[in-house]
PDB file of C-alpha atoms and ligand atoms in Angstrom:
ATOM      1  CA  MET A  29      10.848 -18.802   9.495  1.00 74.00           C
ATOM      2  CA  PRO A  30       7.863 -20.583   9.330  1.00 75.00           C
ATOM      3  CA  ALA A  31       5.923 -21.020  12.937  1.00 79.00           C
ATOM      4  CA  ARG A  32       7.133 -25.212  13.153  1.00 79.00           C
ATOM      5  CA  ARG A  33      10.856 -23.435  13.508  1.00 80.00           C
ATOM      6  CA  GLY A  34      10.055 -20.907  15.866  1.00 78.00           C
ATOM      7  CA  GLY A  35       8.406 -18.605  13.554  1.00 79.00           C
ATOM      8  CA  GLY A  36       5.261 -17.263  11.946  1.00 82.00           C
ATOM      9  CA  VAL A  37       2.364 -15.923  13.654  1.00 82.00           C
ATOM     10  CA  PRO A  38       3.366 -16.884  17.227  1.00 83.00           C
ATOM     11  CA  ALA A  39       6.785 -15.157  17.029  1.00 82.00           C
ATOM     12  CA  LEU A  40       4.987 -12.283  15.795  1.00 85.00           C
ATOM     13  CA  LEU A  41       2.436 -11.785  18.187  1.00 86.00           C
ATOM     14  CA  GLN A  42       4.889 -12.989  21.083  1.00 84.00           C
ATOM     15  CA  ALA A  43       7.351  -9.810  20.651  1.00 82.00           C
ATOM     16  CA  MET A  44       4.052  -7.760  20.364  1.00 89.00           C
ATOM     17  CA  GLU A  45       2.600  -8.474  23.531  1.00 90.00           C
ATOM     18  CA  ASP A  46       6.168  -9.402  25.766  1.00 87.00           C
ATOM     19  CA  GLU A  47       6.261  -6.916  28.593  1.00 88.00           C
ATOM     20  CA  ALA A  48      10.098  -7.281  28.366  1.00 88.00           C
ATOM     21  CA  VAL A  49       9.632  -5.408  25.189  1.00 91.00           C
ATOM     22  CA  LYS A  50      10.528  -1.352  26.045  1.00 93.00           C
ATOM     23  CA  ARG A  51       9.358  -0.296  22.494  1.00 95.00           C
ATOM     24  CA  PRO A  52       6.630  -2.706  21.272  1.00 95.00           C
ATOM     25  CA  PRO A  53       4.812  -2.437  17.766  1.00 96.00           C
ATOM     26  CA  PHE A  54       0.680  -1.952  17.812  1.00 96.00           C
ATOM     27  CA  ALA A  55       0.407  -4.449  14.660  1.00 95.00           C
ATOM     28  CA  PRO A  56       2.531  -6.181  12.223  1.00 95.00           C
ATOM     29  CA  PRO A  57       4.033  -5.318   9.806  1.00 95.00           C
ATOM     30  CA  TYR A  58       7.348  -5.081  11.933  1.00 96.00           C
ATOM     31  CA  LEU A  59      11.015  -5.496  11.069  1.00 96.00           C
ATOM     32  CA  ARG A  60      13.290  -6.797  13.566  1.00 95.00           C
ATOM     33  CA  ALA A  61      17.040  -5.197  12.499  1.00 96.00           C
ATOM     34  CA  GLY A  62      19.674  -6.026  15.632  1.00 95.00           C
ATOM     35  CA  LYS A  63      18.094  -4.430  18.493  1.00 93.00           C
ATOM     36  CA  LEU A  64      15.411  -2.324  16.772  1.00 96.00           C
ATOM     37  CA  LEU A  65      12.307  -3.575  16.381  1.00 96.00           C
ATOM     38  CA  ILE A  66      10.503  -1.090  13.979  1.00 97.00           C
ATOM     39  CA  ALA A  67       6.553  -1.307  12.902  1.00 98.00           C
ATOM     40  CA  GLN A  68       4.259   0.938  10.544  1.00 98.00           C
ATOM     41  CA  THR A  69       5.347   0.181   7.046  1.00 98.00           C
ATOM     42  CA  ALA A  70       6.230   4.152   6.268  1.00 98.00           C
ATOM     43  CA  ASN A  71       8.595   3.780   9.069  1.00 98.00           C
ATOM     44  CA  ILE A  72      10.134   0.459   8.246  1.00 98.00           C
ATOM     45  CA  LEU A  73      10.655   2.110   4.539  1.00 98.00           C
ATOM     46  CA  GLN A  74      12.113   4.807   5.740  1.00 98.00           C
ATOM     47  CA  PHE A  75      14.561   3.096   8.028  1.00 98.00           C
ATOM     48  CA  LEU A  76      15.442   0.553   4.848  1.00 98.00           C
ATOM     49  CA  GLY A  77      15.121   3.423   2.487  1.00 98.00           C
ATOM     50  CA  PRO A  78      18.760   4.503   2.739  1.00 98.00           C
ATOM     51  CA  ARG A  79      20.215   1.180   3.390  1.00 98.00           C
ATOM     52  CA  LEU A  80      19.009  -0.544   0.457  1.00 98.00           C
ATOM     53  CA  ARG A  81      19.978   2.662  -1.546  1.00 98.00           C
ATOM     54  CA  LEU A  82      16.240   3.295  -2.539  1.00 98.00           C
ATOM     55  CA  VAL A  83      15.908   6.964  -1.557  1.00 98.00           C
ATOM     56  CA  PRO A  84      17.882   9.944  -2.804  1.00 97.00           C
ATOM     57  CA  ARG A  85      20.852  11.468  -0.654  1.00 97.00           C
ATOM     58  CA  ASP A  86      19.610  14.880   0.366  1.00 96.00           C
ATOM     59  CA  HIS A  87      17.570  15.351   3.266  1.00 98.00           C
ATOM     60  CA  SER A  88      14.575  17.177   1.359  1.00 98.00           C
ATOM     61  CA  ALA A  89      14.202  14.406  -0.689  1.00 98.00           C
ATOM     62  CA  ARG A  90      13.919  12.474   1.907  1.00 98.00           C
ATOM     63  CA  ILE A  91      11.378  14.254   3.555  1.00 98.00           C
ATOM     64  CA  TRP A  92       9.445  14.115   0.155  1.00 98.00           C
ATOM     65  CA  VAL A  93       9.567  10.198  -0.487  1.00 98.00           C
ATOM     66  CA  HIS A  94       8.591   9.736   3.455  1.00 98.00           C
ATOM     67  CA  GLN A  95       5.312  12.270   2.779  1.00 99.00           C
ATOM     68  CA  LEU A  96       4.359  10.418  -0.351  1.00 99.00           C
ATOM     69  CA  GLN A  97       4.722   7.046   1.742  1.00 99.00           C
ATOM     70  CA  LEU A  98       2.658   8.511   4.307  1.00 99.00           C
ATOM     71  CA  THR A  99      -0.211   9.551   1.327  1.00 99.00           C
ATOM     72  CA  VAL A 100       0.144   6.292  -0.219  1.00 99.00           C
ATOM     73  CA  ALA A 101      -0.675   4.159   3.330  1.00 98.00           C
ATOM     74  CA  ASP A 102      -3.888   7.046   3.865  1.00 98.00           C
ATOM     75  CA  LEU A 103      -5.399   5.525   0.490  1.00 98.00           C
ATOM     76  CA  VAL A 104      -4.672   2.382   1.856  1.00 98.00           C
ATOM     77  CA  ASP A 105      -6.363   2.353   5.021  1.00 98.00           C
ATOM     78  CA  GLU A 106      -9.219   4.178   3.376  1.00 98.00           C
ATOM     79  CA  VAL A 107      -9.007   1.168   0.659  1.00 98.00           C
ATOM     80  CA  HIS A 108      -9.203  -1.172   4.136  1.00 98.00           C
ATOM     81  CA  ASP A 109     -12.222   0.751   5.849  1.00 98.00           C
ATOM     82  CA  THR A 110     -14.225   0.555   2.698  1.00 98.00           C
ATOM     83  CA  HIS A 111     -14.456  -3.499   3.050  1.00 98.00           C
ATOM     84  CA  HIS A 112     -14.527  -3.079   7.097  1.00 98.00           C
ATOM     85  CA  PRO A 113     -16.303   0.419   7.682  1.00 98.00           C
ATOM     86  CA  ILE A 114     -17.619  -0.183  10.927  1.00 98.00           C
ATOM     87  CA  ALA A 115     -15.166  -2.709  12.733  1.00 98.00           C
ATOM     88  CA  SER A 116     -12.011  -4.374  11.799  1.00 97.00           C
ATOM     89  CA  SER A 117     -13.141  -7.724  14.237  1.00 97.00           C
ATOM     90  CA  LEU A 118     -16.557  -8.098  11.994  1.00 98.00           C
ATOM     91  CA  TYR A 119     -16.678  -9.900   8.862  1.00 97.00           C
ATOM     92  CA  TYR A 120     -17.620  -8.478   5.545  1.00 97.00           C
ATOM     93  CA  ALA A 121     -20.686  -9.834   5.380  1.00 97.00           C
ATOM     94  CA  GLN A 122     -21.874  -8.369   8.518  1.00 98.00           C
ATOM     95  CA  GLN A 123     -21.049  -4.477   7.346  1.00 98.00           C
ATOM     96  CA  LYS A 124     -22.030  -4.980   3.637  1.00 97.00           C
ATOM     97  CA  THR A 125     -24.331  -2.559   3.492  1.00 98.00           C
ATOM     98  CA  GLU A 126     -22.236   0.248   5.217  1.00 98.00           C
ATOM     99  CA  ALA A 127     -19.110  -0.941   3.021  1.00 98.00           C
ATOM    100  CA  ARG A 128     -21.460  -0.565  -0.315  1.00 97.00           C
ATOM    101  CA  ARG A 129     -22.260   3.209   0.810  1.00 97.00           C
ATOM    102  CA  ARG A 130     -18.824   3.901   1.489  1.00 98.00           C
ATOM    103  CA  ALA A 131     -17.443   2.124  -1.450  1.00 98.00           C
ATOM    104  CA  ARG A 132     -19.720   4.565  -3.459  1.00 98.00           C
ATOM    105  CA  TYR A 133     -17.505   7.410  -2.280  1.00 98.00           C
ATOM    106  CA  LEU A 134     -14.231   5.488  -2.571  1.00 98.00           C
ATOM    107  CA  THR A 135     -14.711   4.555  -6.038  1.00 98.00           C
ATOM    108  CA  GLY A 136     -16.400   8.204  -6.835  1.00 97.00           C
ATOM    109  CA  GLU A 137     -14.442  10.632  -5.106  1.00 97.00           C
ATOM    110  CA  ARG A 138     -11.205   9.056  -3.057  1.00 98.00           C
ATOM    111  CA  ILE A 139      -9.489   7.166  -5.384  1.00 98.00           C
ATOM    112  CA  PRO A 140      -9.771   9.648  -8.065  1.00 98.00           C
ATOM    113  CA  LYS A 141      -8.313  12.616  -5.938  1.00 98.00           C
ATOM    114  CA  TYR A 142      -5.319   9.827  -4.554  1.00 98.00           C
ATOM    115  CA  LEU A 143      -4.616   9.000  -8.107  1.00 98.00           C
ATOM    116  CA  ASP A 144      -4.939  12.282  -9.748  1.00 98.00           C
ATOM    117  CA  TYR A 145      -2.633  13.673  -7.036  1.00 98.00           C
ATOM    118  CA  PHE A 146       0.111  11.393  -7.904  1.00 98.00           C
ATOM    119  CA  GLU A 147      -0.542  11.601 -11.396  1.00 98.00           C
ATOM    120  CA  ARG A 148       0.246  15.433 -10.903  1.00 98.00           C
ATOM    121  CA  VAL A 149       3.159  14.933  -8.739  1.00 98.00           C
ATOM    122  CA  LEU A 150       4.736  12.670 -11.740  1.00 98.00           C
ATOM    123  CA  ALA A 151       3.746  15.487 -14.080  1.00 98.00           C
ATOM    124  CA  ALA A 152       5.843  17.744 -12.362  1.00 98.00           C
ATOM    125  CA  HIS A 153       8.820  15.860 -11.439  1.00 98.00           C
ATOM    126  CA  ARG A 154       9.040  15.077 -15.057  1.00 95.00           C
ATOM    127  CA  GLY A 155      11.420  11.965 -14.823  1.00 92.00           C
ATOM    128  CA  THR A 156      11.467   8.436 -14.968  1.00 96.00           C
ATOM    129  CA  TYR A 157      11.045   7.904 -11.532  1.00 98.00           C
ATOM    130  CA  ALA A 158       8.477  10.161  -8.452  1.00 98.00           C
ATOM    131  CA  VAL A 159      11.288  11.417  -7.304  1.00 98.00           C
ATOM    132  CA  GLY A 160      15.177  12.030  -8.182  1.00 96.00           C
ATOM    133  CA  ARG A 161      16.705  10.100 -11.140  1.00 96.00           C
ATOM    134  CA  THR A 162      16.688   6.613  -9.719  1.00 97.00           C
ATOM    135  CA  VAL A 163      14.016   4.054  -8.440  1.00 98.00           C
ATOM    136  CA  THR A 164      13.049   4.790  -4.797  1.00 98.00           C
ATOM    137  CA  TYR A 165      10.673   2.841  -2.355  1.00 98.00           C
ATOM    138  CA  VAL A 166       7.761   5.233  -3.184  1.00 98.00           C
ATOM    139  CA  ASP A 167       7.857   4.060  -6.628  1.00 98.00           C
ATOM    140  CA  LEU A 168       7.557   0.298  -5.412  1.00 98.00           C
ATOM    141  CA  SER A 169       4.551   1.657  -3.126  1.00 99.00           C
ATOM    142  CA  LEU A 170       2.605   3.230  -6.346  1.00 98.00           C
ATOM    143  CA  PHE A 171       3.638  -0.049  -8.327  1.00 98.00           C
ATOM    144  CA  GLN A 172       1.994  -2.078  -5.564  1.00 98.00           C
ATOM    145  CA  LEU A 173      -0.738   0.017  -4.854  1.00 98.00           C
ATOM    146  CA  LEU A 174      -2.074   0.450  -8.546  1.00 98.00           C
ATOM    147  CA  ALA A 175      -1.760  -2.981  -8.742  1.00 98.00           C
ATOM    148  CA  GLY A 176      -4.048  -3.619  -5.901  1.00 98.00           C
ATOM    149  CA  LEU A 177      -6.503  -0.760  -7.030  1.00 98.00           C
ATOM    150  CA  ARG A 178      -6.412  -2.671 -10.334  1.00 98.00           C
ATOM    151  CA  TYR A 179      -7.539  -5.938  -8.589  1.00 98.00           C
ATOM    152  CA  ALA A 180      -9.933  -4.931  -6.452  1.00 98.00           C
ATOM    153  CA  TYR A 181     -11.874  -2.175  -8.448  1.00 98.00           C
ATOM    154  CA  PRO A 182     -11.088  -3.328 -12.213  1.00 98.00           C
ATOM    155  CA  ARG A 183     -14.100  -1.230 -13.104  1.00 97.00           C
ATOM    156  CA  THR A 184     -13.213   1.909 -11.594  1.00 98.00           C
ATOM    157  CA  LEU A 185      -9.300   1.712 -12.811  1.00 98.00           C
ATOM    158  CA  ARG A 186     -10.500   1.234 -16.520  1.00 97.00           C
ATOM    159  CA  ARG A 187     -12.910   4.355 -15.940  1.00 97.00           C
ATOM    160  CA  LEU A 188      -9.775   6.030 -14.670  1.00 98.00           C
ATOM    161  CA  GLU A 189      -6.534   5.071 -16.392  1.00 97.00           C
ATOM    162  CA  ALA A 190      -7.003   7.009 -19.235  1.00 97.00           C
ATOM    163  CA  GLY A 191      -6.425  10.176 -17.329  1.00 98.00           C
ATOM    164  CA  LEU A 192      -3.269   8.534 -15.611  1.00 98.00           C
ATOM    165  CA  PRO A 193      -0.731   8.005 -17.905  1.00 98.00           C
ATOM    166  CA  ARG A 194       2.317   8.561 -15.989  1.00 98.00           C
ATOM    167  CA  LEU A 195       1.230   6.210 -12.712  1.00 98.00           C
ATOM    168  CA  VAL A 196       0.413   3.518 -15.808  1.00 98.00           C
ATOM    169  CA  THR A 197       4.199   3.692 -17.309  1.00 98.00           C
ATOM    170  CA  LEU A 198       5.607   4.205 -13.824  1.00 98.00           C
ATOM    171  CA  HIS A 199       3.781   0.437 -12.921  1.00 98.00           C
ATOM    172  CA  GLU A 200       5.513  -0.688 -16.173  1.00 98.00           C
ATOM    173  CA  ARG A 201       8.805   0.236 -15.639  1.00 98.00           C
ATOM    174  CA  VAL A 202       8.534  -1.032 -11.997  1.00 98.00           C
ATOM    175  CA  CYS A 203       7.414  -4.551 -13.356  1.00 98.00           C
ATOM    176  CA  ALA A 204      10.250  -4.494 -15.946  1.00 98.00           C
ATOM    177  CA  LEU A 205      12.922  -3.907 -13.179  1.00 98.00           C
ATOM    178  CA  PRO A 206      14.966  -7.339 -13.296  1.00 98.00           C
ATOM    179  CA  ARG A 207      14.589  -7.593  -9.503  1.00 97.00           C
ATOM    180  CA  ILE A 208      11.173  -6.828  -9.364  1.00 98.00           C
ATOM    181  CA  ALA A 209      10.274  -8.890 -12.555  1.00 98.00           C
ATOM    182  CA  ALA A 210      11.996 -11.944 -10.752  1.00 98.00           C
ATOM    183  CA  TYR A 211      10.139 -11.607  -7.525  1.00 98.00           C
ATOM    184  CA  LEU A 212       6.598 -11.217  -9.474  1.00 98.00           C
ATOM    185  CA  ALA A 213       7.438 -14.466 -11.328  1.00 98.00           C
ATOM    186  CA  SER A 214       8.519 -16.207  -8.178  1.00 98.00           C
ATOM    187  CA  PRO A 215       6.497 -17.785  -5.425  1.00 98.00           C
ATOM    188  CA  ARG A 216       7.236 -15.118  -2.888  1.00 97.00           C
ATOM    189  CA  ARG A 217       4.746 -13.317  -5.137  1.00 98.00           C
ATOM    190  CA  ILE A 218       1.616 -13.824  -3.353  1.00 97.00           C
ATOM    191  CA  ALA A 219      -1.683 -13.198  -5.203  1.00 98.00           C
ATOM    192  CA  PHE A 220      -4.372 -10.887  -4.307  1.00 98.00           C
ATOM    193  CA  ASN A 221      -6.889 -12.394  -2.371  1.00 98.00           C
ATOM    194  CA  GLU A 222     -10.068 -11.661   0.099  1.00 97.00           C
ATOM    195  CA  GLU A 223      -7.708 -11.722   3.222  1.00 96.00           C
ATOM    196  CA  GLY A 224      -5.955  -8.802   2.567  1.00 96.00           C
ATOM    197  CA  ILE A 225      -6.351  -5.005   2.035  1.00 97.00           C
ATOM    198  CA  PHE A 226      -6.973  -5.225  -1.710  1.00 98.00           C
ATOM    199  CA  ARG A 227     -10.098  -7.279  -1.954  1.00 98.00           C
ATOM    200  CA  HIS A 228     -12.171  -7.538  -5.184  1.00 98.00           C
ATOM    201  CA  TYR A 229     -16.161  -7.713  -4.046  1.00 97.00           C
ATOM    202  CA  LEU A 230     -17.991  -6.895  -7.363  1.00 96.00           C
ATOM    203  CA  GLU A 231     -20.972  -5.451  -5.376  1.00 97.00           C
ATOM    204  CA  LEU A 232     -18.557  -2.453  -4.253  1.00 97.00           C
ATOM    205  CA  ASP A 233     -16.572  -1.971  -7.248  1.00 97.00           C
ATOM    206  CA  ARG A 234     -19.923  -1.409  -8.950  1.00 89.00           C
ATOM    207  CA  ALA A 235     -21.360   0.917  -5.967  1.00 79.00           C
ATOM    208  CA  GLY A 236     -20.467   4.168  -7.708  1.00 71.00           C
ATOM    209  CA  ARG A 237     -22.829   3.344 -10.854  1.00 58.00           C
TER     210      ARG A 237
HETATM  211  N1  GSH B   9      -0.593   1.600   9.644  1.00 62.93           N
HETATM  212  C1  GSH B   9       0.349   0.547   9.810  1.00 62.93           C
HETATM  213  C2  GSH B   9      -1.181  -0.553   9.448  1.00 62.93           C
HETATM  214  C3  GSH B   9      -0.716  -2.040   9.919  1.00 62.93           C
HETATM  215  C4  GSH B   9      -1.837  -2.887  10.093  1.00 62.93           C
HETATM  216  O1  GSH B   9      -3.066  -2.209   9.541  1.00 62.93           O
HETATM  217  N2  GSH B   9      -1.837  -4.143  10.589  1.00 62.93           N
HETATM  218  C5  GSH B   9      -3.049  -5.005  10.526  1.00 62.93           C
HETATM  219  C6  GSH B   9      -2.098  -6.152  10.154  1.00 62.93           C
HETATM  220  S1  GSH B   9      -1.840  -6.329   8.298  1.00 62.93           S
HETATM  221  C7  GSH B   9      -3.172  -5.305  12.071  1.00 62.93           C
HETATM  222  O2  GSH B   9      -3.181  -6.355  12.595  1.00 62.93           O
HETATM  223  N3  GSH B   9      -3.908  -4.609  12.348  1.00 62.93           N
HETATM  224  C8  GSH B   9      -4.504  -4.846  13.846  1.00 62.93           C
HETATM  225  C9  GSH B   9      -5.272  -3.801  14.555  1.00 62.93           C
HETATM  226  O3  GSH B   9      -4.897  -2.974  13.705  1.00 62.93           O
HETATM  227  O4  GSH B   9      -5.647  -3.926  15.382  1.00 62.93           O
HETATM  228  C10 GSH B   9       1.053  -0.107   8.773  1.00 62.93           C
HETATM  229  O5  GSH B   9       1.280   0.513   7.499  1.00 62.93           O
HETATM  230  O6  GSH B   9       1.935  -0.709   8.863  1.00 62.93           O
END
């Protein structure tokens, strides 16, 4: 809901700061579902997964999907910390030197290590999707992860993708799911930009070379 109708950022902050809220979120994103206020992306997905039929039924598969999701979250944190290596409260321009130094390790060591891991997971499962027989929320997250990394670090990804055939195929499969395709073609799909987690700064993509 937009701010002029009582939604938007003001409403978001209000719930976070309201003393009456006994279980306040630390940061957005968070989801209000009836009386529940649920924060942390992986936690929100764990809640939504069964309701949207985006996880298998069995307990061990659910734990595994959640584990993979937390690993995605770890890489997303590292991507964020590369353009903000010193403090989130400083502008990128105020921490460029440190960002470059950090980006060298992100592009040279960390992105390859995480993506090789996901490639190995897909190879071991030998399925159409990462877990079980049908699409789960971690497939959607892996799609978004690859899309974001391609945007932020195109050079690095071009170098790595030949070694990641399963991840690339999974990305294509998710794109082609009818409802995902409709979302991607709609105004709901916000283009990557330099205010989000995945930011394209040429000097960071090149830091490793
Ligand atoms: N681990 C959290 C990260 C949430 C997060 O970093 N939120 C950002 C905005 S997207 C924020 O407001 N952070 C405030 C802060 O860290 O002080 C998640 O996966 O949801």
